[in-house]
Amino acid sequence: MAELLTSAQMRTIEQAEIESGAVTGLQLMELAGRGAVEAALVKWPELGQGAHRALILCGPGNNGGDGYVIARRLKDRGWSVDVFLYGDAAKLPPDAKTNHDLWLSMGAVLPFDANTVRNCDRPDLFVDAVFGTGLTRPLPEALAIALEDRMMGTWKHGHAIRRLAIDCPSGLNLDTGMIPNAGDDRMPRVISADLTVSFHSLKAGHKLGLGPTLCGDVQVVDIGLTGPDAAERTMIGAAPDPERVRLVDPCFGDHPLPPRIWPGAMIAKLRGQGHKYDYGHAVILAGGPGRGGAGRMAARAALRSGAGLVTVLCPPDALQENACQLDAVMLRACADAAAFRQIVDDRVTALCLGPGLGVGAETRALVTAALEHRRGERGWRDPVVILDADALTSFADDPSGLFALTHPRSVLTPHEGEFARLFPDLAQSERKEQSKIDVVRMAADRAGCIVLLKGEDTVIAQPDGGASVHSATGARAVPWLATAGAGDVLAGLIAGLAAPETAPDLFCVTEAAVWLHCEAARLFGPGLIAEDLPDMLPKVFAPLAR
């Protein structure tokens, strides 16, 4: 699945399957444990040969039940297995207790004690089956210390231990991707894993916050859930389901999509013929002298991504500077909001404001004029308005004034700092148990438009609850994208993809823009600077047209 489920959604799916009679909890636990062992042996094929040693730490819930199944499977392969229980065996849930007792016929279950754990022989594989989905509190101190001391790398000066986590490394909140804080000065603790096995679907915390770093390689194991709620609800490129969160990735139903389907179908110029006005006219507002670079990069991205025409509007005293650096992009002087209203006609289909524009009353007036602009007689829908950087910060003292103007054809593209200025109660420091997905959904409802909160875990949401996450981690990690101006290019890329009259749904276009932006950075590689991004787009687009 390309959906990121919450812990509650996963429990609901499992419970519905059990209540339908299609499967029992014990069967699901058996499939989970067996699948985890198979995933570990695929990642570390050397463990499939000969006898090895495992240390399995089981928790007080069903996550621990998976651990007992893993212990049995490894014992059957001739492994030596040490099993510890953090909790009381008499209080285990029924299915976990059954598997606990099955293991007792093969080996011992030792009560958790940090010193006893330390004195075990060095394992080849450590299995963290303590706390999986649903943990919202910090790890108990004794458990955290034992895990940190013994499982992070070497054991009694031996070689590295392979670390397998069931659902997620214990201590990670799998809904937020963050480590719960004790509310005092103690540093929150969690161990990392080399391999994390998730069941049926990825969870939100695998892709948010610290999740990608702590979880290592994440593999999804099929445990045979087939009920109606178990299925993926929408395919990337279609309107999102308001109750689910999807990963921005070209796949559906565990199968990759042909590039011409996604993201190819999101790029109007790849789909057919037309003249330049069929592909829209994007207008980018640039700043004054010495501050026009951000606007020019946004404009170049808009033109590269498919807008038929792109015009930069700049203050009169910046006209010569921009004229020296623009060729295919058109240029006009625009002194103020009144001039803007005279220049922007009903053939303009996309407006991008903010990059290098400056913070203050003049920018607020231009944003107001842009958001009030409508389609006119020659357009069939209102122009899209992309607001970034200074266009957002200019409303830091009056966010409600901005939200009174924004509409469904608007996209706000803040980073965390700009987001905190517009939504101070939803800032990182105020989120507590709320995930990044939760707060961006709330922000979209408040603003009445699409909100894109940038980061390695970029979250996109629209007012009806539809949301998606693009994760620039793992194989898609692009640390060199953290460079000045990259966000300006993204704003222009959205404008260019959304400008054509036949452009798809704006939310879907925004998802595609984020993915393409990352692809351009990946294709260029280390050493990237923002102005390289627009010129990488033709290479990114080439395989999408086949």
mmCIF file of C-alpha atoms in Angstrom, residues 420 422-427 430-431 434 439 442 446:
data_model
loop_
_atom_site.group_PDB
_atom_site.id
_atom_site.type_symbol
_atom_site.label_atom_id
_atom_site.label_comp_id
_atom_site.label_asym_id
_atom_site.label_seq_id
_atom_site.Cartn_x
_atom_site.Cartn_y
_atom_site.Cartn_z
ATOM 1 C CA ALA A 420 4.737 29.167 12.716
ATOM 2 C CA LEU A 422 0.814 32.105 10.220
ATOM 3 C CA PHE A 423 -0.277 29.294 12.558
ATOM 4 C CA PRO A 424 1.512 29.946 15.868
ATOM 5 C CA ASP A 425 -0.672 27.481 17.786
ATOM 6 C CA LEU A 426 0.324 24.731 15.314
ATOM 7 C CA ALA A 427 4.072 25.407 15.385
ATOM 8 C CA GLU A 430 3.113 23.528 20.294
ATOM 9 C CA ARG A 431 2.213 20.218 18.641
ATOM 10 C CA GLN A 434 -0.349 16.073 17.140
ATOM 11 C CA VAL A 439 -1.517 20.302 11.997
ATOM 12 C CA MET A 442 -5.925 21.979 10.513
ATOM 13 C CA ARG A 446 -8.301 27.398 8.587
#
